[in-house]
Short mmCIF file of C-alpha atoms in Angstrom, two decimals:
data_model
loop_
_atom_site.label_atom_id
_atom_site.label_comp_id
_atom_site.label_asym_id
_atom_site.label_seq_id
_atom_site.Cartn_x
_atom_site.Cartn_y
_atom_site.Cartn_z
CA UNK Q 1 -12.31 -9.33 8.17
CA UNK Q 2 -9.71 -11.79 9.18
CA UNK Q 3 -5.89 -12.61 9.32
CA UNK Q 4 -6.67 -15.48 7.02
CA UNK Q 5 -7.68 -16.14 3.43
CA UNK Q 6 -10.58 -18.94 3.58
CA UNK Q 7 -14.02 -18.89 2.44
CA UNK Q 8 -16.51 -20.47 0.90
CA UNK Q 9 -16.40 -19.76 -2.77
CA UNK Q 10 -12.61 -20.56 -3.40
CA UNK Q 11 -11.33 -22.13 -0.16
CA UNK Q 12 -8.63 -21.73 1.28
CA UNK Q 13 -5.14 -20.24 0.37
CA UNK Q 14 -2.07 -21.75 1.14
CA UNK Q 15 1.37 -20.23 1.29
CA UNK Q 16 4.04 -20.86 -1.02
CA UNK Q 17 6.55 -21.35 1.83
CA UNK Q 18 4.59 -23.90 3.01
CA UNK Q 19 1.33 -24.89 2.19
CA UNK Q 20 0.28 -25.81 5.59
CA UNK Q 21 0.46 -22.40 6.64
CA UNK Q 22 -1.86 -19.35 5.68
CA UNK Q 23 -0.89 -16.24 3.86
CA UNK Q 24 -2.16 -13.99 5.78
CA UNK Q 25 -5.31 -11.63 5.20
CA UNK Q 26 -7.58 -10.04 4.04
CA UNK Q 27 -5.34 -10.09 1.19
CA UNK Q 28 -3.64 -13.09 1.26
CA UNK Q 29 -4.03 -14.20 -2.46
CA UNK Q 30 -2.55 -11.61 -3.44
CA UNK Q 31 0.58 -12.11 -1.37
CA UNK Q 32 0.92 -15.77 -2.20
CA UNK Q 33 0.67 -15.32 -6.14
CA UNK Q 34 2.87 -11.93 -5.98
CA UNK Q 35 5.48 -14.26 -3.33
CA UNK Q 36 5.18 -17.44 -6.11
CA UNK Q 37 5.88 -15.19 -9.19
CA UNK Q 38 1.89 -15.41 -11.04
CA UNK Q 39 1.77 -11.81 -10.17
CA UNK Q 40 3.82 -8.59 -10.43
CA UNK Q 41 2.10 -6.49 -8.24
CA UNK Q 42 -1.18 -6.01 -6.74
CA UNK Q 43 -3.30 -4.02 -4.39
CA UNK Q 44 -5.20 -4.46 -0.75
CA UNK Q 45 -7.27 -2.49 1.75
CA UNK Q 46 -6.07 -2.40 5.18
CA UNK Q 47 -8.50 -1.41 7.99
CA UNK Q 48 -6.10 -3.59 10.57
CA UNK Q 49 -3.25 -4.77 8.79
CA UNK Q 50 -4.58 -6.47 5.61
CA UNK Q 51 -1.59 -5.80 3.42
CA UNK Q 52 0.74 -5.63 5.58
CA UNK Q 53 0.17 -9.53 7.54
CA UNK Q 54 0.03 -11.21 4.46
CA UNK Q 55 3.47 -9.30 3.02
CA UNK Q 56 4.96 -10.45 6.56
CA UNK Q 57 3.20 -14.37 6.02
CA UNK Q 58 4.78 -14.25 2.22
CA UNK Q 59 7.97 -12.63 2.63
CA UNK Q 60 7.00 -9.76 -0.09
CA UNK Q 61 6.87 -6.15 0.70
CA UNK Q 62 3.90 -3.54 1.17
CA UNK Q 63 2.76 -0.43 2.01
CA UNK Q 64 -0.19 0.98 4.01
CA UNK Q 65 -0.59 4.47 3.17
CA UNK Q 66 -1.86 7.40 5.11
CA UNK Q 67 -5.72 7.19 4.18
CA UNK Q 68 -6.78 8.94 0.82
CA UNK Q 69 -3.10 9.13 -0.64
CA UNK Q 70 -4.15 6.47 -2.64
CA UNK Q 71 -8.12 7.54 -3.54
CA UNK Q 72 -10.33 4.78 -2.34
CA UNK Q 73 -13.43 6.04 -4.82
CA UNK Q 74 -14.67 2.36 -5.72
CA UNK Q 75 -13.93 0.46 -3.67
CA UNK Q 76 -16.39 -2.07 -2.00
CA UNK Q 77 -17.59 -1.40 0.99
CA UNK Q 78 -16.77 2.18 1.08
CA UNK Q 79 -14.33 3.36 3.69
CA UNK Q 80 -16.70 5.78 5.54
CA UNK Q 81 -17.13 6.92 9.06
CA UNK Q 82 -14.14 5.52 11.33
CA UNK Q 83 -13.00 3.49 8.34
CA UNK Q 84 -11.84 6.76 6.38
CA UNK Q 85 -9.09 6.55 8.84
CA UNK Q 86 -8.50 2.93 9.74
CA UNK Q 87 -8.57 2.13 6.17
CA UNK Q 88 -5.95 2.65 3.16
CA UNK Q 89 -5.85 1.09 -0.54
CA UNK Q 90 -2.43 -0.70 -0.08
CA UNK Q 91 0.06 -1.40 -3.01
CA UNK Q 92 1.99 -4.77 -2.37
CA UNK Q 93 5.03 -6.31 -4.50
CA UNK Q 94 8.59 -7.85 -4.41
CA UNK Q 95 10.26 -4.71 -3.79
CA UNK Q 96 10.18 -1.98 -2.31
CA UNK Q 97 11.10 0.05 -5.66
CA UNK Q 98 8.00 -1.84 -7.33
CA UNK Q 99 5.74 -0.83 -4.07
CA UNK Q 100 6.94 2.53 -4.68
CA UNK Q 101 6.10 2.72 -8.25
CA UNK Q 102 2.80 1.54 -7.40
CA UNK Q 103 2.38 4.23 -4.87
CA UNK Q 104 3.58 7.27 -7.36
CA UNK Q 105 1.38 6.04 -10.31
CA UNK Q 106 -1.84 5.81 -8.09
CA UNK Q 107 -1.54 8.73 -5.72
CA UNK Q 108 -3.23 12.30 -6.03
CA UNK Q 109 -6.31 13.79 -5.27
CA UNK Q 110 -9.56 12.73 -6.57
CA UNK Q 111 -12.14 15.67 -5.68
CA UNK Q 112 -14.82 13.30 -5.10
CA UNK Q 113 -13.43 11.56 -2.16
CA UNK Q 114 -13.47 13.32 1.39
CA UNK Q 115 -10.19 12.46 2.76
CA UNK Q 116 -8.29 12.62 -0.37
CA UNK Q 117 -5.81 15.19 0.42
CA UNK Q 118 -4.22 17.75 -1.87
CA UNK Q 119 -0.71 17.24 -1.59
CA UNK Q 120 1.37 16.25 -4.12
CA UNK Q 121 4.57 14.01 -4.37
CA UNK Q 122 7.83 14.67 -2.03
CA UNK Q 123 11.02 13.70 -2.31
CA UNK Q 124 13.47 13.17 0.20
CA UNK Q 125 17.32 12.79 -0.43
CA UNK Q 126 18.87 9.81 1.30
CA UNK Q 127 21.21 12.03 3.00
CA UNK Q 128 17.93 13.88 4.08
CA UNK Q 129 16.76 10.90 5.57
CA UNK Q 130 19.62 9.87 7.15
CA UNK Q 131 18.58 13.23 9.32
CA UNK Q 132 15.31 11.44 10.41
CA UNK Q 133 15.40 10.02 13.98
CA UNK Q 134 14.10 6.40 13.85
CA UNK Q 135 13.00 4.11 17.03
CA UNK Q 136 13.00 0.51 17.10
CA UNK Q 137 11.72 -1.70 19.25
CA UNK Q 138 11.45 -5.84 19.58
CA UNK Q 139 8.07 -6.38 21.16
CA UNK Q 140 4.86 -5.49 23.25
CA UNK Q 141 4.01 -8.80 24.84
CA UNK Q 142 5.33 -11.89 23.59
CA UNK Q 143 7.18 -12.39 20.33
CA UNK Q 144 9.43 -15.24 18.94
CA UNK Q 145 13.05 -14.70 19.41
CA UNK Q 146 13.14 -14.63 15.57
CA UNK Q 147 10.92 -11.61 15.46
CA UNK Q 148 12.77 -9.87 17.81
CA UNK Q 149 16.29 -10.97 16.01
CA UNK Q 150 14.84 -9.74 12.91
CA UNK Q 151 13.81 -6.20 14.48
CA UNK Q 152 17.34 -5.87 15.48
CA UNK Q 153 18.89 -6.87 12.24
CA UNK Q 154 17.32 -4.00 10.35
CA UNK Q 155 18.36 -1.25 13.10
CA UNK Q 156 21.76 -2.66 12.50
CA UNK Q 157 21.52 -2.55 8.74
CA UNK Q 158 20.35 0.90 9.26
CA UNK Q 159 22.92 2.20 11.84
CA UNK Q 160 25.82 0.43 9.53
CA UNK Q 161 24.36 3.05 6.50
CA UNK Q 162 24.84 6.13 8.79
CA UNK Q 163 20.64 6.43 10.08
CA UNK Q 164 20.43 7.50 13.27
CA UNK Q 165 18.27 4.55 15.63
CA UNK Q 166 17.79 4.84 18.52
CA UNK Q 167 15.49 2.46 21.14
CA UNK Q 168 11.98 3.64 22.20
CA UNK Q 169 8.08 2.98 22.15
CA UNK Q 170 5.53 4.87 22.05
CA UNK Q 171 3.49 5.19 25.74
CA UNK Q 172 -0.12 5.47 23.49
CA UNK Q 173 -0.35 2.38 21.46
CA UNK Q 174 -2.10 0.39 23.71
CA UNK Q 175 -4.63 3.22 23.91
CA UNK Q 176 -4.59 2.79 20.06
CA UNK Q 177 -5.04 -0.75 19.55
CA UNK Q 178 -7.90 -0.29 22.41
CA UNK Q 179 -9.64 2.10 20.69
CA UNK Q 180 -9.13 0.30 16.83
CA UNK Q 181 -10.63 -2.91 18.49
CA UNK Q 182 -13.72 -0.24 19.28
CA UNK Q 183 -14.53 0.57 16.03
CA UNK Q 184 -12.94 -2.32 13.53
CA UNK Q 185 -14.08 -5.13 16.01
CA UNK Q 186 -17.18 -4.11 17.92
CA UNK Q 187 -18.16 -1.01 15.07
CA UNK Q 188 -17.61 -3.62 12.16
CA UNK Q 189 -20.17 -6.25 13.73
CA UNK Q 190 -22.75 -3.24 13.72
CA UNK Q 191 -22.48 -2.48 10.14
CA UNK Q 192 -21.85 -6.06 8.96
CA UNK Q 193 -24.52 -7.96 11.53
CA UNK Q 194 -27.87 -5.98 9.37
CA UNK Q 195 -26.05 -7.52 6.06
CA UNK Q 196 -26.06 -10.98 7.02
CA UNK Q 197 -28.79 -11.98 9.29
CA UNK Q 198 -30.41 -15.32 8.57
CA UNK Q 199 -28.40 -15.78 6.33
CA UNK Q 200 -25.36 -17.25 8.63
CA UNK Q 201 -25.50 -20.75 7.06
CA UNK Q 202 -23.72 -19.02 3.91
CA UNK Q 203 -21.01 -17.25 5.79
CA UNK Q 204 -17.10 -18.58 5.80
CA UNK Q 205 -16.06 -19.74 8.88
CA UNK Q 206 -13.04 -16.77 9.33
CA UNK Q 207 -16.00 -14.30 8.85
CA UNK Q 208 -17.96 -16.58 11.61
CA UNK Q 209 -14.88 -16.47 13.47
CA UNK Q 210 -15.12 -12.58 13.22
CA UNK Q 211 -18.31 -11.96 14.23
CA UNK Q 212 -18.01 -14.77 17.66
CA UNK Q 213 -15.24 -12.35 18.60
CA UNK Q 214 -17.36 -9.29 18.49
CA UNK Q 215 -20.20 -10.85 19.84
CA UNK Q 216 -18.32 -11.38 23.38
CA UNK Q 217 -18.91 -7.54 24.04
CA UNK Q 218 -22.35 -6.09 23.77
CA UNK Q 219 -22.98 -3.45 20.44
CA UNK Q 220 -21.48 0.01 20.85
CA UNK Q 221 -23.81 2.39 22.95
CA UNK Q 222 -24.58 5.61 21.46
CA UNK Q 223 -22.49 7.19 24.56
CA UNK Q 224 -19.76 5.16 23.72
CA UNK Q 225 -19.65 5.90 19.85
CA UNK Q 226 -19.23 9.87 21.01
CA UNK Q 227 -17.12 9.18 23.12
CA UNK Q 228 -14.35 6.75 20.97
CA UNK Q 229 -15.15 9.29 18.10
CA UNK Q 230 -13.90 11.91 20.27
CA UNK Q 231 -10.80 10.19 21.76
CA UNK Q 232 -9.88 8.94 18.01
CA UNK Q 233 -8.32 12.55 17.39
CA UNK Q 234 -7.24 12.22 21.34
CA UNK Q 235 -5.19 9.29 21.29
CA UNK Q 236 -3.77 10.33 17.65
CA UNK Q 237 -2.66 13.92 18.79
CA UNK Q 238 -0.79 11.54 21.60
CA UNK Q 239 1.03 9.55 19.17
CA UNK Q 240 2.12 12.01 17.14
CA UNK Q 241 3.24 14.22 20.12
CA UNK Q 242 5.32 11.48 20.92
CA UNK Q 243 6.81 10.21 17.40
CA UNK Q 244 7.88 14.47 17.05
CA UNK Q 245 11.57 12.87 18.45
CA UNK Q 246 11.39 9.67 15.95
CA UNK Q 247 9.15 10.46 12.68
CA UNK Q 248 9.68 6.52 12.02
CA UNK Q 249 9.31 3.48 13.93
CA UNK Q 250 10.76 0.11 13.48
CA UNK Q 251 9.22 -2.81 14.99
CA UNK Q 252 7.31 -6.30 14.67
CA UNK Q 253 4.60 -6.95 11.86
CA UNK Q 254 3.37 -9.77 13.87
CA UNK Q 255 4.29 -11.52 16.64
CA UNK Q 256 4.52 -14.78 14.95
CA UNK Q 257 5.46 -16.35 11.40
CA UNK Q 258 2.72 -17.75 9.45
CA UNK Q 259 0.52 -20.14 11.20
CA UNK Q 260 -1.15 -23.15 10.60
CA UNK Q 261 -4.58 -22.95 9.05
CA UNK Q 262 -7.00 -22.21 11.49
CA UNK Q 263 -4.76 -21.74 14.42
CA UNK Q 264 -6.09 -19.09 16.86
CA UNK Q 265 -4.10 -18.96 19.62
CA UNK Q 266 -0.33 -19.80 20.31
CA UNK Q 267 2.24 -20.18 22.54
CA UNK Q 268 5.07 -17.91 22.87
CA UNK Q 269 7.94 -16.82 25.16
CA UNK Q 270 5.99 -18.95 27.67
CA UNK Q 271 2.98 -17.06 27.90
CA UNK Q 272 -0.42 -17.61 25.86
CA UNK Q 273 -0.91 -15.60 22.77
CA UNK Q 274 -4.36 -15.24 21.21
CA UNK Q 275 -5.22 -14.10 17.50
CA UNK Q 276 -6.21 -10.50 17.85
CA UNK Q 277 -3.13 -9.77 20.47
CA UNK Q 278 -0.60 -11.13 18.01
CA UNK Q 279 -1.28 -8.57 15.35
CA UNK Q 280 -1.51 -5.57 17.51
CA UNK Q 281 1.46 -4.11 15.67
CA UNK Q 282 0.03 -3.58 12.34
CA UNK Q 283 -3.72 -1.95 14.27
CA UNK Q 284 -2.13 0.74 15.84
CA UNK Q 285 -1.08 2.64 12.84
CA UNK Q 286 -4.71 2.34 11.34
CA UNK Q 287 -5.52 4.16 14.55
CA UNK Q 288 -3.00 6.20 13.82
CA UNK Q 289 -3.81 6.93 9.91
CA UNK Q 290 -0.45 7.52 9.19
CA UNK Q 291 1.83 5.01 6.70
CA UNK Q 292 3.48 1.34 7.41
CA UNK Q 293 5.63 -0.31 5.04
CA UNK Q 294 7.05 -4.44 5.47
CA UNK Q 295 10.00 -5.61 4.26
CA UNK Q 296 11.24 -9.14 4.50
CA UNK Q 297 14.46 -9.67 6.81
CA UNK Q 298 14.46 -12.83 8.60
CA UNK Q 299 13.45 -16.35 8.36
CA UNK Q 300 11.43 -18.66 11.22
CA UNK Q 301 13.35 -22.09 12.35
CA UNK Q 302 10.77 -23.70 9.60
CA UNK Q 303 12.12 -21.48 7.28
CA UNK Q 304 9.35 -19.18 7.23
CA UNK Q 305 9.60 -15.38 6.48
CA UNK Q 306 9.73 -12.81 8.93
CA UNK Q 307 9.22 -9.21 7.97
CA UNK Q 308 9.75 -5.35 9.77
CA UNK Q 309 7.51 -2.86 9.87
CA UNK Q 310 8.41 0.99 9.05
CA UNK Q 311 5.99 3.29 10.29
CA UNK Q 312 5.80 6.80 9.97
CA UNK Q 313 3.49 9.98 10.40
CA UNK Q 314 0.49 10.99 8.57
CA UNK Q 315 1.34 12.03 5.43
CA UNK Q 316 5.06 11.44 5.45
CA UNK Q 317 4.59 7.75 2.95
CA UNK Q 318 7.57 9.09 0.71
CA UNK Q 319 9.94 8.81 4.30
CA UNK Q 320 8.32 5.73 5.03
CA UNK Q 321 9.09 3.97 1.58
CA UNK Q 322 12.69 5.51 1.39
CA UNK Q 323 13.60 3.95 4.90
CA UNK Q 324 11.80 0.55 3.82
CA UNK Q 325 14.55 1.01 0.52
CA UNK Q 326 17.24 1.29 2.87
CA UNK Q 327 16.35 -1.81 5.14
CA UNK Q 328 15.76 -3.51 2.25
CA UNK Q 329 19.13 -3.08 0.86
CA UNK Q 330 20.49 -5.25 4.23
CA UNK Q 331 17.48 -8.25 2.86
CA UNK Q 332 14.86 -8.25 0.89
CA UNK Q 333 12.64 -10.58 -1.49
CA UNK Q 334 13.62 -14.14 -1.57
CA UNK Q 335 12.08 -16.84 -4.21
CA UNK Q 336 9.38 -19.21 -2.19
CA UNK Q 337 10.20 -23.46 -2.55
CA UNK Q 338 6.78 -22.75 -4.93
CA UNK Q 339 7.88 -20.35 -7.08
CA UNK Q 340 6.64 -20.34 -10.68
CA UNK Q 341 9.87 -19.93 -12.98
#
C-alpha cells in the first residue's frame, strides 16, 4: 500500500542506482533484484501503480495489464469489489521482449475467476501499429525537466520509425485519479482498518503512513459508495470516448526519479509536490482498467533512471507491449553501478 518497499520484517530496500534512494513499490524488491541481475523476471500486483513505479525507480520495464488477462486466482488479498478493476497481476523484466513472454505464457482464461475474460492472444504487425494514433504528453502539474525531456525523446524515437504522435491529454483523468483515490485510498482503509486494529504497534511505518493519509477524510458513506460505484463505469466510458482518436498514450510514470527514503513531499518546477500527486500518472489507468507498460529512456542529473509510460485501452495489452518494443528500440535496459555479474 505504498510507493516504497520498507517494513518491518526485512527492512528496507534500497536501489541499485543508488542505495539512498527507494525502489519504488509495492513491488520494489522485485525491481531492484530484476535491475541488479539476481533475478530474470518476476511478477507484481498493481492497484495504483505497483509495477509500474518501481520499473520507473529501477530503470527495468513492466507491464500492467487490463485486469483478468493475467488470472489473479491466488493471489493474497483477493482483488474483489473495486479492486477487480484497479488491480492487475503485473509481469516485470529487463525487456520488453522478456515482459512480453511473461505476458503470453501466463494469460488466458481461468473459469473460476470473474473478470477473467475469454479472449485469446492478438497479434498486431508493426506496420499495423504504425496505423495506431498515439498522444503524448509531458506533464499534469509539476514534473522535472528530465521527465518531460524523456517524454519527448520517445515521441521522437517513435515519429523517426514512421508512428504517427501527435500531442494531446485526456480532459477525464483528473476525474480518474479523483475517483481511484475514492476507492484505493479511502475504500482500502475500510477493508484494511477491521484487519489491524490494536494491533498498530506491529504495523510498518509506509503502511502507517497509508492509513494517516486516509484517515484525513472521514470513511466512505454508503451514499457515496453508490454513487463512485456508479461513476466508475461513468468516468471510464469518458476516457475511452476520448482515447477513440489515440488508442495509446505516452506520458510520465512519475513525476520524479527515485527519492530518498522516506521523502514525502518535494519540490519541483517551483511549486510543492506531495506523495500521492506525484504518481497520479500510473492511478489513472487502474481507473481506467485498461494496460500500461514502462520502459526506461532517460537518466536524472544523479544519474537516476527515468522511464515512459505506454498506455492503452482495455483489452488492447498486445498494442501496448508492441509500442513499448518500439520505444524501447530508441533506449532501453541499462546495467545498475550494483549489478551482480
Amino acid at each position: 500500500m505504498a510507493y516504497e518497499t520498507d517494513n518491518r520484517l526485512y527492512g528496507r530496500t534500497a536501489n541499485p542506482w543508488n542505495t539512498e534512494r527507494t525502489a519504488g513499490g509495492s513491488s520494489g524488491g522485485e525491481a531492484a533484484a530484476i535491475a541488479a541481475g539476481l533475478s530474470a523476471a518476476g511478477l507484481g500486483s498493481d492497484s495504483g501503480g505497483s509495477v509500474r513505479e518501481p520499473a520507473h525507480f529501477t530503470g527495468i520495464c513492466s507491464l500492467k495489464p487490463t485486469p483478468g488477462r493475467i488470472p489473479s486466482r491466488g493471489h493474497l488479498a483477493a482483488g474483489d469489489g473495486p479492486f477487480s478493476i484497479l488491480g492487475a497481476i503485473g509481469p516485470m523484466a529487463r525487456t520488453v521482449r522478456d515482459v512480453t513472454l511473461l505476458f503470453i505464457t501466463l494469460s488466458g482464461q481461468d473459469a473460476r475467476d470473474p473478470v477473467s475474460p475469454p479472449i485469446g492472444l492478438r497479434n498486431e504487425s508493426l506496420e499495423d501499429l504504425k496505423r495506431v494514433p498515439i498522444a503524448f504528453f509531458e506533464e499534469d502539474g509539476p514534473v522535472t525537466v528530465e521527465t518531460r525531456q524523456a517524454v519527448r525523446d520517445a515521441a521522437r524515437v517513435l515519429e523517426s520509425q514512421g508512428f504517427n504522435v501527435r500531442p494531446f491529454k485526456p480532459q477525464a483523468l483528473e476525474e480518474a485519479r479523483l475517483l481511484w483515490w475514492k476507492f484505493f485510498v479511502r475504500g482500502g482503509a475500510m477493508l484494511l482498518d477491521p484487519l489491524v486494529r490494536g494491533r498498530h504497534a506491529e504495523l510498518s511505518p509506509t503502511f502507517l503512513d497509508f492509513l494517516s493519509i486516509a484517515h484525513r477524510e472521514p470513511p466512505l458513506s454508503a451514499e457515496e459508495l453508490l454513487s463512485a460505484w456508479m461513476d466508475l463505469d461513468h468516468v471510464r466510458r469518458k476516457l475511452m470516448a476520448e482515447m477513440e482518436s489515440f488508442p495509446i498514450l505516452l506520458c510520465p510514470v512519475c513525476a520524479i526519479p527515485a527519492f530518498r527514503h522516506g521523502e514525502r513531499s518535494w519540490d519541483v518546477d517551483g511549486r510543492r509536490l506531495e506523495y500521492l500527486d506525484a504518481m497520479r500518472y500510473t492511478q489513472w489507468f487502474n481507473l481506467l482498467g485498461g494496460p500500461a507498460a514502462v520502459v526506461p529512456v532517460g537518466r536524472s542529473p544523479e544519474g537516476l533512471p527515468i522511464g515512459v509510460q505506454i498506455a492503452g485501452r482495455p483489452f488492447e495489452d498486445e498494442r501496448v507491449l508492441g509500442i513499448a518494443a518500439a520505444v524501447e528500440a530508441g533506449f532501453g535496459y541499462q546495467p545498475p553501478p550494483l549489478t551482480v555479474t
